[in-house]
Coordinates of C-alpha atoms and ligand atoms in Angstrom, one line a residue:
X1 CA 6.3 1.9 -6.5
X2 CA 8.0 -0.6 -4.0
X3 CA 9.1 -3.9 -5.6
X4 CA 7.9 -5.7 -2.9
X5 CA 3.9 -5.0 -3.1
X6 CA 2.1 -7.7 -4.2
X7 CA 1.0 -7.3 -8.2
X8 CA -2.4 -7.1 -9.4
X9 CA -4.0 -10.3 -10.1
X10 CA -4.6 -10.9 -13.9
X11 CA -7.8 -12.1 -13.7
X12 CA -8.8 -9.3 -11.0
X13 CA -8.1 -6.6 -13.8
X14 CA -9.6 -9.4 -16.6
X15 CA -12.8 -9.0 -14.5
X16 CA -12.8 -4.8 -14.3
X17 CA -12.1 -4.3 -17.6
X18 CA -14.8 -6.9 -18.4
X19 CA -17.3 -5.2 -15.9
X20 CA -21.3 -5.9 -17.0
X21 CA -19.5 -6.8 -20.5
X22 CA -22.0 -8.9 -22.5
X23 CA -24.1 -8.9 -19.9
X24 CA -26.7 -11.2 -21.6
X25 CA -29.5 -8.5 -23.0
X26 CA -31.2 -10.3 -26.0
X27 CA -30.0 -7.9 -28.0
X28 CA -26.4 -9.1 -27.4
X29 CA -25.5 -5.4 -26.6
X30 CA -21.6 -5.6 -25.7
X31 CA -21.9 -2.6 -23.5
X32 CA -25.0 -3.0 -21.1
X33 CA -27.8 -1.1 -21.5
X34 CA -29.1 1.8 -19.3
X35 CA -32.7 0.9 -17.7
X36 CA -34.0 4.4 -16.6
X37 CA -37.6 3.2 -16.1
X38 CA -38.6 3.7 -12.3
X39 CA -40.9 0.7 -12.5
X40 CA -41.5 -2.6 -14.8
X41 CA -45.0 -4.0 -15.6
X42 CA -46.2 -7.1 -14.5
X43 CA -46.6 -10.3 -16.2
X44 CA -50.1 -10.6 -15.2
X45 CA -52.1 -10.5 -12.6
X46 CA -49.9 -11.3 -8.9
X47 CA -47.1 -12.1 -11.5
X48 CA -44.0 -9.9 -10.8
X49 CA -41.1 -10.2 -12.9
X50 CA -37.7 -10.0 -11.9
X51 CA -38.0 -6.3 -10.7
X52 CA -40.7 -4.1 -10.0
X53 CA -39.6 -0.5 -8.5
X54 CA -36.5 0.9 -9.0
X55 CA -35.8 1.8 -5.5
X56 CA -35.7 -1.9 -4.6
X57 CA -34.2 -3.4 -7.7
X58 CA -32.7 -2.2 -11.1
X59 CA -30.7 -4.0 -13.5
X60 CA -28.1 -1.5 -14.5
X61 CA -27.4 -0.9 -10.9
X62 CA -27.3 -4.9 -10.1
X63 CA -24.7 -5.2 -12.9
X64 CA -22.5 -2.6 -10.9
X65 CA -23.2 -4.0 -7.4
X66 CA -22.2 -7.6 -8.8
X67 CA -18.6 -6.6 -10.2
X68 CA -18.1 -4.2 -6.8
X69 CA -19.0 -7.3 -5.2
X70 CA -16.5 -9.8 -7.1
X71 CA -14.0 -7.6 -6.8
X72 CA -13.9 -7.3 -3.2
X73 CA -14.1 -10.9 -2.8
X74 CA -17.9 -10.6 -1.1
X75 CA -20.9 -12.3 -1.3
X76 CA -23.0 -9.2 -2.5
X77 CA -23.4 -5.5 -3.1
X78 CA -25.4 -2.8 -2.7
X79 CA -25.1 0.4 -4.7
X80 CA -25.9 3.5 -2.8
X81 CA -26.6 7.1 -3.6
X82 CA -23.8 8.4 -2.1
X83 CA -20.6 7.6 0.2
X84 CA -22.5 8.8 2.8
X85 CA -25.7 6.8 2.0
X86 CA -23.4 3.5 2.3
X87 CA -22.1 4.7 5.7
X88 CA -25.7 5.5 7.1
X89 CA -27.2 2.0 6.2
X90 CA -24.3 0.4 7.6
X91 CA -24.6 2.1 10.7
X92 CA -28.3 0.7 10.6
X93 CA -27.2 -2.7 11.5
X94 CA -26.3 -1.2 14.9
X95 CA -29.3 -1.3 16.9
X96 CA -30.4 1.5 19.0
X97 CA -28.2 1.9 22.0
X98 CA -25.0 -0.2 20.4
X99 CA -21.7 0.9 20.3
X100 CA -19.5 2.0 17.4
X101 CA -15.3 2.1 18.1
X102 CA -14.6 4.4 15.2
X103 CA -11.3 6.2 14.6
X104 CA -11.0 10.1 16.3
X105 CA -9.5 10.9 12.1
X106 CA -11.9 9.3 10.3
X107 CA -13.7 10.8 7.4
X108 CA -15.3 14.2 8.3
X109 CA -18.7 13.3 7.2
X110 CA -18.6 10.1 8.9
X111 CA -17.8 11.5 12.5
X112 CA -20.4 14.2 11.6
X113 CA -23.0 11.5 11.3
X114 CA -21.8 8.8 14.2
X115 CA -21.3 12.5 16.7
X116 CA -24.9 13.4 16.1
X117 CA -26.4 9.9 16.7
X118 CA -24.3 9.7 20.2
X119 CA -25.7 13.0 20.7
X120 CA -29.5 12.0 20.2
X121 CA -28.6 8.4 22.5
X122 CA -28.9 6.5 19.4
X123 CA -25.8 4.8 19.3
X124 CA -23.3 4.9 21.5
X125 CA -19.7 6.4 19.8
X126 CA -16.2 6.0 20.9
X127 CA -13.6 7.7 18.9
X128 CA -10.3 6.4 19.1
X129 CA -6.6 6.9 17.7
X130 CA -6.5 3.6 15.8
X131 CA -2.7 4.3 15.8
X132 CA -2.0 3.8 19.4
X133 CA -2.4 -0.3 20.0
X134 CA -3.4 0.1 23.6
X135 CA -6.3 2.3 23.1
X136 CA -7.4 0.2 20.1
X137 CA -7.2 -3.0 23.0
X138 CA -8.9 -1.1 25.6
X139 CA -11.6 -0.1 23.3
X140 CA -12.3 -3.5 21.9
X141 CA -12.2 -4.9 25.7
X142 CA -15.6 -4.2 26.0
X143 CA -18.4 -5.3 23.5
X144 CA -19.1 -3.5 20.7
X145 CA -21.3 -3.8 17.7
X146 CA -19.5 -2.5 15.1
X147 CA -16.2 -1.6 15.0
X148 CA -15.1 1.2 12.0
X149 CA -11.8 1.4 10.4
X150 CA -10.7 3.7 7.5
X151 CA -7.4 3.0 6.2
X152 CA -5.6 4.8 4.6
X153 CA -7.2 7.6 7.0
X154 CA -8.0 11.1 6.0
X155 CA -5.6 13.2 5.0
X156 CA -3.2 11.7 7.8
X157 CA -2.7 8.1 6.0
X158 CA -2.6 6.7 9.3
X159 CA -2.5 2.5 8.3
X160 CA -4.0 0.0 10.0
X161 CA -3.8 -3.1 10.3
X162 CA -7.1 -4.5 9.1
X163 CA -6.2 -8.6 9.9
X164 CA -5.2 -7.4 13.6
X165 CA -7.6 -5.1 14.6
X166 CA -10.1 -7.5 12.6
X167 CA -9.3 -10.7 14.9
X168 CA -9.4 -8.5 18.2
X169 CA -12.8 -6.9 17.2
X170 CA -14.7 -10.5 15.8
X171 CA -13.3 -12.4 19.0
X172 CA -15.4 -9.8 20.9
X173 CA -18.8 -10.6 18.4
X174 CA -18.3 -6.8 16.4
X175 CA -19.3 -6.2 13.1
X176 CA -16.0 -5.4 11.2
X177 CA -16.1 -2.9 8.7
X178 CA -13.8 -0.9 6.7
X179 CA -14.2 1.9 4.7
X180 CA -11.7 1.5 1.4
X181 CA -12.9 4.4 -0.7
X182 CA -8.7 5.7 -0.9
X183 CA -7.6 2.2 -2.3
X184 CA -10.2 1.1 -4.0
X185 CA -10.6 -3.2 -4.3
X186 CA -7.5 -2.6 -6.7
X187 CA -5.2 -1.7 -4.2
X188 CA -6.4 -3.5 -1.5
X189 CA -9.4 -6.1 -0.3
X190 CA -10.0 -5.8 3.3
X191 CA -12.8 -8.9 3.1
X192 CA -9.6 -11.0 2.5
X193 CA -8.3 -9.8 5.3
X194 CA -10.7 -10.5 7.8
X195 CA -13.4 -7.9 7.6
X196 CA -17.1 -8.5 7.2
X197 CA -18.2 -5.4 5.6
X198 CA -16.7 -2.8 2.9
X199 CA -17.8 0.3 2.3
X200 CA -17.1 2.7 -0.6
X201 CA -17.7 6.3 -1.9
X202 CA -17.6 5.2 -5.5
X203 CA -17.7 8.8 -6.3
X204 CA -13.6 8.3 -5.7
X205 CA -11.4 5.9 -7.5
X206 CA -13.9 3.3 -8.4
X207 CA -16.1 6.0 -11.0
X208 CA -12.7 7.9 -11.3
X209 CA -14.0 10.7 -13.5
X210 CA -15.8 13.3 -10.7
X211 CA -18.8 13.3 -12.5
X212 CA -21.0 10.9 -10.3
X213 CA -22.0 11.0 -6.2
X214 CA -21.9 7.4 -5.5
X215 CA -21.7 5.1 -2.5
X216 CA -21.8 0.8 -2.2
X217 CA -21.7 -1.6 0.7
X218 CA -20.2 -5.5 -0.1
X219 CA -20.5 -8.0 2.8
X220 CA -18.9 -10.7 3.5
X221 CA -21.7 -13.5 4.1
X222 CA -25.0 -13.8 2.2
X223 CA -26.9 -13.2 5.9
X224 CA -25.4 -9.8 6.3
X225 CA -25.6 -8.6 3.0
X226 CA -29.6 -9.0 2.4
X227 CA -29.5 -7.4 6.0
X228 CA -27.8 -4.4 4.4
X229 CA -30.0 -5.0 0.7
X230 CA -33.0 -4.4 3.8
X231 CA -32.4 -1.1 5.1
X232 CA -31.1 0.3 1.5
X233 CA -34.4 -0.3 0.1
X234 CA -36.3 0.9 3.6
X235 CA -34.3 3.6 3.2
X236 CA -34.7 5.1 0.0
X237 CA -31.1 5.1 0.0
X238 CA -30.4 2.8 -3.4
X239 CA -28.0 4.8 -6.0
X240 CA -29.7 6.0 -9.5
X241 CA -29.4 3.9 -12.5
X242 CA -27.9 6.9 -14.7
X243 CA -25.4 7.0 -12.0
X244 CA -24.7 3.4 -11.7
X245 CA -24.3 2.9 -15.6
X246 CA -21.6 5.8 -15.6
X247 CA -19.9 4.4 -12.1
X248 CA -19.9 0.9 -14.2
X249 CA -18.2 2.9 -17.2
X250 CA -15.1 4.2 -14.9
X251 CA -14.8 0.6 -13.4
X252 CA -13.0 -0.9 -16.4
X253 CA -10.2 1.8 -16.8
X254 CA -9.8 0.9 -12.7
X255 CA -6.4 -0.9 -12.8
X256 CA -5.2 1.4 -15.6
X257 CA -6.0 4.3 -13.9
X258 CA -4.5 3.2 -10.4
X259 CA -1.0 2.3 -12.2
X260 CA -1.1 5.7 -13.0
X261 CA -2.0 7.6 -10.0
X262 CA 0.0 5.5 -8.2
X263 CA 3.4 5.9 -10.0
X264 CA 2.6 10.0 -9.9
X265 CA 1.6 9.8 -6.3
X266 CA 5.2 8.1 -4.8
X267 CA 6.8 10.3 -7.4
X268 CA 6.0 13.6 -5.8
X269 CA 5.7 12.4 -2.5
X270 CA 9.9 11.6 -2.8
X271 CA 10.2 15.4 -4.3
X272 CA 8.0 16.7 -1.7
X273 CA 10.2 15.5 1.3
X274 CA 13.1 17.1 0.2
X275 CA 11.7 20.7 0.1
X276 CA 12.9 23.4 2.1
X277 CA 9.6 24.4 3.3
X278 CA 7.7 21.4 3.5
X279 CA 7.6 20.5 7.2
X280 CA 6.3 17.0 6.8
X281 CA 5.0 14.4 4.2
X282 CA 2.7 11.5 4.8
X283 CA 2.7 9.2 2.2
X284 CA 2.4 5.2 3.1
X285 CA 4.8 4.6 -0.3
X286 CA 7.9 6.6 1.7
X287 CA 9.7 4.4 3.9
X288 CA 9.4 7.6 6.7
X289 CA 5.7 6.5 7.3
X290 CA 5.1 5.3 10.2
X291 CA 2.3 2.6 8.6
X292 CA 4.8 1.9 5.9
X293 CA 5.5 -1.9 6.5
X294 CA 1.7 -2.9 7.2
X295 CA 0.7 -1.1 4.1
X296 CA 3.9 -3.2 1.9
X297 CA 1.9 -5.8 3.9
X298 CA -1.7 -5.5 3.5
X299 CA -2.1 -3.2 0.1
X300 CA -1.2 -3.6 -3.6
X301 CA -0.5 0.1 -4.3
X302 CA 0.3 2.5 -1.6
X303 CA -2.7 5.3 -3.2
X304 CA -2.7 8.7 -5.1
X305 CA -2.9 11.0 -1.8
X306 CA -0.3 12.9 -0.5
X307 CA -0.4 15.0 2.1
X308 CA 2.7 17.9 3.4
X309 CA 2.4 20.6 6.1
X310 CA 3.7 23.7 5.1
X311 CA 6.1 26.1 7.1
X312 CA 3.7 29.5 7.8
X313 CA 0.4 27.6 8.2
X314 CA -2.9 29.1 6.9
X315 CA -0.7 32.0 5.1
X316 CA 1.4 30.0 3.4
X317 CA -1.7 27.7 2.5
X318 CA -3.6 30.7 0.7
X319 CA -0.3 31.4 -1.2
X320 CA 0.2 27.5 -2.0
X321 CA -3.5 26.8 -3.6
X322 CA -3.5 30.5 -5.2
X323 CA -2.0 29.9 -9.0
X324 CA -2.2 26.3 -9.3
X325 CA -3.1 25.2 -12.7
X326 CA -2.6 21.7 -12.7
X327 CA -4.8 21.4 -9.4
X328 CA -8.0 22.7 -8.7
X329 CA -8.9 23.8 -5.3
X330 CA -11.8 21.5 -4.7
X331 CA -13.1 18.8 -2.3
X332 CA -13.0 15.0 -3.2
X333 CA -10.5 12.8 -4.7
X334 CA -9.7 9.8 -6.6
X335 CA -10.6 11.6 -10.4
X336 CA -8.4 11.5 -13.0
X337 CA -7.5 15.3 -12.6
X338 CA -5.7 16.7 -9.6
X339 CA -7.1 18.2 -7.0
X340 CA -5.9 19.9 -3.8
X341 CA -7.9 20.5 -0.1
X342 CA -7.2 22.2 2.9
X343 CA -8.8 19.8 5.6
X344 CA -8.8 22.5 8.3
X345 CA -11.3 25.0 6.2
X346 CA -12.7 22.2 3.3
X347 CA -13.4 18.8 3.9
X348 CA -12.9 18.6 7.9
X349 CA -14.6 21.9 8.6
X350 CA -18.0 19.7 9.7
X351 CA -15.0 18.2 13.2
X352 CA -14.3 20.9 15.9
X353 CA -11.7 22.5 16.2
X354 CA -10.8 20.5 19.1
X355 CA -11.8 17.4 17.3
X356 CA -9.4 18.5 14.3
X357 CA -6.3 19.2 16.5
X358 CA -6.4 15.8 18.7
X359 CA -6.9 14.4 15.1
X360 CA -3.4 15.8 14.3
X361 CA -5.6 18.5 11.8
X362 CA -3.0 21.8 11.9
X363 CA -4.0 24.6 10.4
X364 CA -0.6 24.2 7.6
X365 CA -2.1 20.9 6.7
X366 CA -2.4 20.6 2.1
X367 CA -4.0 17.2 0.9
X368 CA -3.1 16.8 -2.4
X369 CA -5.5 13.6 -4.5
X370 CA -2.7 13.1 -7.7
X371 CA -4.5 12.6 -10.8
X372 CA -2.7 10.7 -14.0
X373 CA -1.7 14.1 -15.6
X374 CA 1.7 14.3 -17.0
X375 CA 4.1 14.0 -13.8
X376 CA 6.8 17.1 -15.2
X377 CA 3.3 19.1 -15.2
X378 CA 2.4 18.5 -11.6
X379 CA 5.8 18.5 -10.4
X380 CA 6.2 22.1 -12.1
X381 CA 3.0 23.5 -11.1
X382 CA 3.9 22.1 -7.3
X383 CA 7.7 23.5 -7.5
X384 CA 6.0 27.4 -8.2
X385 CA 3.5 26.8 -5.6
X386 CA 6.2 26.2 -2.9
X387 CA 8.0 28.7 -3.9
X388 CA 4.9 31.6 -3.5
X389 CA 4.2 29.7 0.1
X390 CA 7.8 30.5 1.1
X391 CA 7.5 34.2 -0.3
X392 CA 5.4 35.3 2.9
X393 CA 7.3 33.4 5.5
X394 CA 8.8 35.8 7.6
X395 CA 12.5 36.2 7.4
X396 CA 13.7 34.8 10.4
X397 CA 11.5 31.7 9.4
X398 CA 13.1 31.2 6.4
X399 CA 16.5 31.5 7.8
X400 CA 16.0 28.8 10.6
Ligands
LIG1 N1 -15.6 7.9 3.0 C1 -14.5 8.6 2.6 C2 -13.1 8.0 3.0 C3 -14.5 9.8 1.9 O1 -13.4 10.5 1.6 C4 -15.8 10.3 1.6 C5 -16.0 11.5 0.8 O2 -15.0 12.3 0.6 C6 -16.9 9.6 2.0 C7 -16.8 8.4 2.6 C8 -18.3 10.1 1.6 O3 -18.6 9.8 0.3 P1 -19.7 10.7 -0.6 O4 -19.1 12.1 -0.7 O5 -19.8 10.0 -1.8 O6 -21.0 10.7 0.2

């Protein structure tokens, strides 16, 4: 990893590791309990306690929402059922008829979502290539209620820069949010840098063990997070306690874990680049990327996601992913096990295919999420791959 990121703050991975720690249960439990009841009696008579309904407020779920929260430097949290669930209550603060500037790359899922409410007139939805500065001021020109930004984007790792785009967007009365799932609050705290609004799937890096579907929202001011805490509850979109007790769980190995992926990910993304038949590799820790500098800038680890296009395209894909032991062909990221995706058929498959291609989504396009295995393993497993993709490129390709 560059020298020149800035380091973890101590007390930043004090307060992960330390995550709903003594938490104050009279039973001076050092690990928090789990509160699975759906609802809690009253005192008496018109006498509520401190929650009623699960839906509206649980304890083991307020001890996750408050660390998310401190972590990103916000003012509260809200734990959600999913990613998606966070995006979707989010988008509620849009009123009917508003406009969303949201990147043309962005998350699949999200531009399924944001499409289908521009279809149905219920928001207006401009999607733009947050990499090209004049269409970002154009865009932001004219007012807007919310504008979207997902950096590192998916699979591309398109950066950028939150403080920038954050200034433009606020100066023009928009909602700033950011969606931070790829770096987590460990490698990188967007509220710091201007934003009003973070969004997570926690399913990712922040429960790091692919056993839980999770989502959270942390605002920036008091006002807009009980707006948020609002429309979660309307909703029904609040996350399950279960869920929220095993999310809390991953949170303290956060910064150990991140070290990890981190030092695998920049590893094999400097191998990567020097293979024959790897045609490109995007990877914000190589100095080739084009968002290299903002993310030295702006992040404190450059991620765990590598991404390479392979000479041969979708045959040479189907020869890459078949035989890989060390990752599984699967959807998602941010677990401690490798995993590889092909956007084109996997996790983009929801865009068009015109949608895909002006989003720079070819058809030889591998996303790789590096997991904290042993790096000789992955590296090994990777080399073999490459070298079944370049079996079934014809001859005159491999000669060129
Ligand atoms: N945001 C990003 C950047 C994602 O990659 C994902 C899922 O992959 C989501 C949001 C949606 O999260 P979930 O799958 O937890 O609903």
């Amino acid at each position: 990893m560059s020298k020149s990121l800035a380091k973890d703050s101590a007390s930043q991975v004090t307060q992960t590791v330390r995550a709903g720690i003594e938490c104050g249960d009279p039973t001076g439990c050092v690990v928090p309990p789990l509160h699975l009841s759906a609802t809690f009696a009253f005192r008496g008579f018109a006498d509520k306690r401190a929650y009623d309904y699960t839906r509206s407020g649980n304890p083991t779920r307020d001890l996750l929402a408050e660390a998310l929260s401190e972590l990103e430097r916000g003012e509260g949290g809200v734990v959600t059922a999913s990613g998606m669930a966070a995006i979707t209550v989010v988008g509620y603060l849009v009123p009917v008829g508003g406009r969303i500037v949201a990147p043309h790359d962005c998350y699949g899922g999200t531009y399924r979502l944001f499409e289908a409410w521009r279809q149905r007139g219920e928001r207006q939805v401009e999607f733009i290539d947050f990499g090209d500065e004049s269409a970002v001021r154009a865009a932001l020109a004219r007012p807007a209620a919310m504008v979207w930004i997902e950096t590192p984007s998916n699979p591309l790792l398109r950066i950028t820069d939150i403080a920038a785009v954050a200034a433009q967007a606020r100066a023009g009365g928009a909602l700033v949010v950011v969606d931070n799932t790829f770096l987590s609050p460990g490698w990188q705290q967007p509220l710091t840098l201007g934003a009003d609004i973070v969004v997570h799937s926690t399913t990712k890096y922040l429960n790091g063990h692919s056993d839980v579907v999770g989502g959270a929202v942390v605002a920036r001011d008091r006002a807009v997070h009980e707006q948020v805490a609002w429309w979660a509850n309307c909703l029904g979109l609040t996350g399950a306690p279960f869920d929220s007790y095993l999310t809390l769980r991953g949170l303290r190995t956060l910064h150990a874990r991140l070290d990890h992926h981190g030092r695998n990910a920049q590893s094999l993304a400097e191998w990567l680049e020097v293979q024959s038949n790897v045609r490109q590799v995007w990877y914000p820790g190589l100095s080739s990327h084009t968002g290299h500098d903002i993310a030295r800038r702006q992040q404190r680890g450059y991620g765990a996601i590598v991404t390479l296009e392979l000479d041969g395209g979708h045959e040479a894909v189907r020869a890459f992913v078949s035989g890989l032991t060390c990752f599984s062909l699967a959807e998602s990221l941010g677990g401690v096990e490798s995993l590889v995706a092909h956007p084109a058929t996997m996790t983009h498959s929801s865009m068009d295919p015109q949608a895909r291609t002006r989003a720079g989504l070819t058809d030889g396009l591998i996303r790789l999420s590096v997991g904290i295995e042993a790096l000789e393993d992955l590296r090994a497993d990777l080399a073999r791959a490459l070298a079944r993709a370049a079996s079934v490129l014809p001859r005159t390709a491999l000669s060129a």
